GROMACS .gro file of C-alpha atoms in nm:
model
  235
    1MET     CA    1  -3.351   0.429  -1.861
    2ASP     CA    2  -3.088   0.159  -1.818
    3ILE     CA    3  -3.025  -0.089  -1.542
    4ASN     CA    4  -2.702   0.054  -1.428
    5GLY     CA    5  -2.851   0.397  -1.383
    6VAL     CA    6  -3.153   0.246  -1.199
    7ALA     CA    7  -2.943   0.040  -0.973
    8ASP     CA    8  -2.709   0.328  -0.882
    9GLU     CA    9  -3.020   0.534  -0.794
   10LEU     CA   10  -3.183   0.263  -0.588
   11TYR     CA   11  -2.871   0.162  -0.388
   12SER     CA   12  -2.793   0.521  -0.307
   13ARG     CA   13  -3.126   0.567  -0.133
   14PRO     CA   14  -3.208   0.475   0.226
   15PRO     CA   15  -3.331   0.118   0.258
   16GLU     CA   16  -3.681   0.227   0.357
   17GLU     CA   17  -3.722   0.411   0.018
   18PHE     CA   18  -3.583   0.115  -0.184
   19THR     CA   19  -3.901  -0.089  -0.253
   20ALA     CA   20  -4.125   0.203  -0.348
   21ALA     CA   21  -3.863   0.350  -0.579
   22ARG     CA   22  -3.791   0.015  -0.741
   23ASN     CA   23  -4.164  -0.023  -0.808
   24VAL     CA   24  -4.174   0.310  -0.980
   25PHE     CA   25  -3.886   0.221  -1.204
   26GLU     CA   26  -4.035  -0.120  -1.283
   27LYS     CA   27  -4.369   0.042  -1.385
   28GLN     CA   28  -4.185   0.301  -1.601
   29ALA     CA   29  -3.993   0.026  -1.780
   30LYS     CA   30  -4.319  -0.167  -1.843
   31ALA     CA   31  -4.488   0.146  -1.969
   32SER     CA   32  -4.205   0.198  -2.217
   33GLY     CA   33  -4.248  -0.159  -2.347
   34ASP     CA   34  -3.923  -0.287  -2.205
   35LYS     CA   35  -4.040  -0.597  -2.028
   36GLN     CA   36  -3.697  -0.740  -1.994
   37LEU     CA   37  -3.563  -0.433  -1.811
   38ALA     CA   38  -3.876  -0.438  -1.588
   39ALA     CA   39  -3.809  -0.800  -1.495
   40VAL     CA   40  -3.443  -0.720  -1.412
   41ILE     CA   41  -3.545  -0.418  -1.196
   42HIS     CA   42  -3.802  -0.640  -1.026
   43GLU     CA   43  -3.514  -0.879  -0.912
   44LEU     CA   44  -3.312  -0.606  -0.738
   45ARG     CA   45  -3.315  -0.664  -0.370
   46LYS     CA   46  -3.343  -0.426  -0.086
   47PRO     CA   47  -3.015  -0.395   0.104
   48ASN     CA   48  -2.993  -0.479   0.465
   49THR     CA   49  -2.839  -0.215   0.694
   50ALA     CA   50  -2.485  -0.348   0.683
   51ALA     CA   51  -2.487  -0.372   0.298
   52TRP     CA   52  -2.637  -0.019   0.274
   53LEU     CA   53  -2.357   0.123   0.492
   54ALA     CA   54  -2.093  -0.053   0.286
   55ASN     CA   55  -2.249   0.089  -0.030
   56GLN     CA   56  -2.253   0.441   0.109
   57LEU     CA   57  -1.898   0.397   0.229
   58VAL     CA   58  -1.795   0.331  -0.129
   59ARG     CA   59  -1.980   0.639  -0.251
   60GLU     CA   60  -1.870   0.877   0.023
   61HIS     CA   61  -1.510   0.757   0.090
   62SER     CA   62  -1.409   0.626  -0.250
   63ASP     CA   63  -1.043   0.715  -0.213
   64GLN     CA   64  -1.011   0.522   0.112
   65VAL     CA   65  -1.192   0.232  -0.022
   66ARG     CA   66  -0.980   0.227  -0.336
   67THR     CA   67  -0.661   0.222  -0.127
   68PHE     CA   68  -0.801  -0.053   0.081
   69LEU     CA   69  -0.884  -0.262  -0.230
   70GLU     CA   70  -0.549  -0.188  -0.381
   71LEU     CA   71  -0.390  -0.345  -0.076
   72GLY     CA   72  -0.609  -0.644  -0.118
   73SER     CA   73  -0.510  -0.681  -0.489
   74ALA     CA   74  -0.147  -0.663  -0.406
   75MET     CA   75  -0.189  -0.909  -0.120
   76ARG     CA   76  -0.349  -1.169  -0.357
   77GLN     CA   77  -0.071  -1.139  -0.613
   78ALA     CA   78   0.224  -1.144  -0.377
   79THR     CA   79   0.297  -1.496  -0.270
   80GLU     CA   80   0.666  -1.519  -0.284
   81MET     CA   81   0.781  -1.252  -0.028
   82ARG     CA   82   0.934  -1.372   0.290
   83SER     CA   83   1.005  -1.064   0.504
   84GLY     CA   84   0.890  -1.064   0.864
   85ASP     CA   85   0.948  -0.686   0.905
   86GLN     CA   86   0.735  -0.597   0.602
   87LEU     CA   87   0.463  -0.847   0.710
   88ARG     CA   88   0.431  -0.665   1.047
   89GLU     CA   89   0.422  -0.325   0.879
   90LEU     CA   90   0.156  -0.431   0.628
   91GLY     CA   91  -0.046  -0.591   0.911
   92ARG     CA   92  -0.039  -0.255   1.089
   93GLN     CA   93  -0.150  -0.075   0.770
   94ARG     CA   94  -0.439  -0.309   0.715
   95ARG     CA   95  -0.562  -0.272   1.075
   96GLU     CA   96  -0.533   0.105   1.043
   97LEU     CA   97  -0.725   0.109   0.711
   98VAL     CA   98  -1.009  -0.105   0.847
   99SER     CA   99  -1.025   0.115   1.156
  100ASN     CA  100  -1.047   0.431   0.947
  101LEU     CA  101  -1.314   0.278   0.723
  102MET     CA  102  -1.519   0.177   1.023
  103ARG     CA  103  -1.503   0.523   1.166
  104GLY     CA  104  -1.635   0.642   0.833
  105VAL     CA  105  -1.919   0.395   0.856
  106ARG     CA  106  -2.018   0.523   1.198
  107VAL     CA  107  -2.007   0.880   1.080
  108LEU     CA  108  -2.234   0.800   0.787
  109ALA     CA  109  -2.475   0.608   1.004
  110GLN     CA  110  -2.495   0.899   1.256
  111ALA     CA  111  -2.561   1.148   0.971
  112ALA     CA  112  -2.841   0.933   0.848
  113GLY     CA  113  -2.982   0.890   1.207
  114ARG     CA  114  -2.896   0.521   1.229
  115LYS     CA  115  -2.738   0.315   1.515
  116VAL     CA  116  -2.453   0.078   1.433
  117SER     CA  117  -2.487  -0.222   1.656
  118GLN     CA  118  -2.213  -0.468   1.717
  119ASP     CA  119  -2.374  -0.715   1.472
  120ILE     CA  120  -2.395  -0.461   1.211
  121ALA     CA  121  -2.039  -0.329   1.265
  122ARG     CA  122  -1.913  -0.692   1.245
  123ASP     CA  123  -2.109  -0.751   0.919
  124VAL     CA  124  -1.952  -0.443   0.762
  125GLU     CA  125  -1.603  -0.538   0.870
  126ASP     CA  126  -1.657  -0.892   0.735
  127THR     CA  127  -1.762  -0.736   0.408
  128LEU     CA  128  -1.448  -0.532   0.398
  129ASN     CA  129  -1.231  -0.830   0.479
  130ALA     CA  130  -1.409  -1.045   0.223
  131ALA     CA  131  -1.335  -0.782  -0.044
  132LEU     CA  132  -0.969  -0.773   0.072
  133ALA     CA  133  -0.932  -1.147   0.019
  134ASP     CA  134  -1.120  -1.187  -0.304
  135GLY     CA  135  -1.110  -0.985  -0.627
  136ALA     CA  136  -1.465  -1.074  -0.731
  137VAL     CA  137  -1.604  -0.964  -0.405
  138ALA     CA  138  -1.386  -0.646  -0.427
  139ASP     CA  139  -1.548  -0.568  -0.759
  140GLN     CA  140  -1.903  -0.616  -0.600
  141LEU     CA  141  -1.812  -0.387  -0.313
  142SER     CA  142  -1.667  -0.122  -0.540
  143ALA     CA  143  -1.982  -0.114  -0.749
  144GLY     CA  144  -2.173  -0.002  -0.435
  145ARG     CA  145  -2.472  -0.226  -0.499
  146LEU     CA  146  -2.452  -0.494  -0.224
  147ALA     CA  147  -2.781  -0.627  -0.095
  148ASP     CA  148  -2.633  -0.836   0.183
  149ALA     CA  149  -2.313  -0.834   0.393
  150LEU     CA  150  -2.044  -1.065   0.289
  151GLN     CA  151  -1.849  -1.313   0.490
  152SER     CA  152  -1.469  -1.321   0.505
  153GLY     CA  153  -1.448  -1.672   0.636
  154GLY     CA  154  -1.595  -1.841   0.334
  155PHE     CA  155  -1.733  -1.622   0.052
  156PRO     CA  156  -2.098  -1.640   0.001
  157PRO     CA  157  -2.251  -1.783  -0.311
  158SER     CA  158  -2.339  -1.554  -0.596
  159ALA     CA  159  -2.705  -1.563  -0.492
  160ASN     CA  160  -2.609  -1.340  -0.202
  161LEU     CA  161  -2.474  -1.080  -0.447
  162ASN     CA  162  -2.678  -0.850  -0.654
  163THR     CA  163  -2.570  -0.960  -1.007
  164ALA     CA  164  -2.901  -0.915  -1.189
  165TRP     CA  165  -2.745  -0.632  -1.397
  166PRO     CA  166  -2.419  -0.605  -1.577
  167THR     CA  167  -2.148  -0.562  -1.329
  168PRO     CA  168  -1.983  -0.212  -1.391
  169ALA     CA  169  -1.612  -0.170  -1.403
  170PRO     CA  170  -1.454  -0.127  -1.056
  171MET     CA  171  -1.338   0.208  -0.934
  172PRO     CA  172  -1.060   0.327  -1.161
  173PRO     CA  173  -0.704   0.313  -1.008
  174ALA     CA  174  -0.524   0.629  -0.921
  175SER     CA  175  -0.344   0.778  -1.213
  176PRO     CA  176   0.016   0.645  -1.240
  177LYS     CA  177   0.127   0.992  -1.336
  178ASN     CA  178   0.058   1.105  -0.987
  179GLU     CA  179   0.238   0.812  -0.826
  180PRO     CA  180   0.620   0.775  -0.859
  181PRO     CA  181   0.744   0.427  -0.957
  182GLU     CA  182   0.951   0.415  -0.638
  183ARG     CA  183   0.633   0.449  -0.424
  184ARG     CA  184   0.445   0.187  -0.622
  185ASP     CA  185   0.748  -0.052  -0.570
  186VAL     CA  186   0.735   0.013  -0.188
  187GLN     CA  187   0.365  -0.052  -0.178
  188LEU     CA  188   0.403  -0.371  -0.374
  189ASP     CA  189   0.672  -0.497  -0.144
  190ARG     CA  190   0.451  -0.410   0.154
  191ALA     CA  191   0.154  -0.588  -0.008
  192ARG     CA  192   0.359  -0.899  -0.070
  193ALA     CA  193   0.464  -0.906   0.294
  194GLU     CA  194   0.110  -0.857   0.410
  195GLU     CA  195   0.000  -1.159   0.210
  196LEU     CA  196   0.258  -1.365   0.360
  197LEU     CA  197   0.155  -1.251   0.710
  198ALA     CA  198  -0.206  -1.350   0.640
  199GLN     CA  199  -0.087  -1.688   0.504
  200THR     CA  200   0.132  -1.745   0.803
  201ASP     CA  201  -0.158  -1.657   1.035
  202LEU     CA  202  -0.377  -1.911   0.841
  203ASP     CA  203  -0.119  -2.179   0.866
  204LYS     CA  204  -0.086  -2.126   1.244
  205ALA     CA  205  -0.460  -2.134   1.282
  206LYS     CA  206  -0.492  -2.455   1.080
  207GLN     CA  207  -0.221  -2.614   1.302
  208ALA     CA  208  -0.388  -2.492   1.620
  209ALA     CA  209  -0.713  -2.638   1.487
  210GLN     CA  210  -0.554  -2.977   1.418
  211GLU     CA  211  -0.393  -2.983   1.763
  212ALA     CA  212  -0.718  -2.892   1.924
  213GLY     CA  213  -0.891  -3.176   1.733
  214LYS     CA  214  -0.633  -3.428   1.853
  215ARG     CA  215  -0.684  -3.309   2.222
  216LEU     CA  216  -1.051  -3.345   2.169
  217ASP     CA  217  -1.020  -3.698   2.041
  218ASP     CA  218  -0.789  -3.790   2.332
  219ALA     CA  219  -1.037  -3.649   2.579
  220VAL     CA  220  -1.329  -3.841   2.416
  221ARG     CA  221  -1.126  -4.172   2.433
  222ARG     CA  222  -1.039  -4.101   2.805
  223LEU     CA  223  -1.400  -4.037   2.881
  224GLU     CA  224  -1.511  -4.359   2.701
  225ASP     CA  225  -1.244  -4.556   2.897
  226ALA     CA  226  -1.362  -4.409   3.228
  227VAL     CA  227  -1.715  -4.495   3.147
  228ARG     CA  228  -1.634  -4.847   3.072
  229ARG     CA  229  -1.432  -4.883   3.391
  230ARG     CA  230  -1.710  -4.735   3.597
  231GLU     CA  231  -1.966  -4.958   3.436
  232SER     CA  232  -1.753  -5.271   3.487
  233LEU     CA  233  -1.706  -5.188   3.857
  234SER     CA  234  -2.071  -5.117   3.901
  235THR     CA  235  -2.172  -5.463   3.779
   0.00000   0.00000   0.00000
């Protein structure tokens, strides 16, 4: 018995079976005299529904998830491209990939007799976007052992990730023998453009937030002036 095997078994099970199965593994580890392993198993946390669906997505649709994470890796590395046409194309690809993955999530949920509420769907999509934006989060997702959904707007602290066991290597990349260099170059160019698109969107959002903050300050000042005038006239 080792922690990787135990974790893989636990996080592949339905959430309602998690605690009982974890207790069994913990007792087996104690019976074998491995108190350290038992303690680590005890710390493994039951996944919520969104995390469980993300874990199953990695297991059942590994090729699609790998393609998605490869896009994220290229996006993070490509910071120098300045091509509007490629940005638009990569933006389309990202939306298409997320849409396909979310369809897969709903199929998995239906097969397991579970409903995907809007909140759960949003949490799963946030987890995918978080993995797209951060390599460490991508590794956690690809391991298929999440206990909580992840947030794309500001990555959660490590306490929200199940890191009580050694993190396994992420899903191996597709064999380069099966992918012509020309295709990899095209994918890289597209990924570079996609990152620039995301950066451009972020810059626009920041600018809009700053402008909104200025408008709010102006409105507050006008209100304060109006209150003072009204009070002076009332005395």
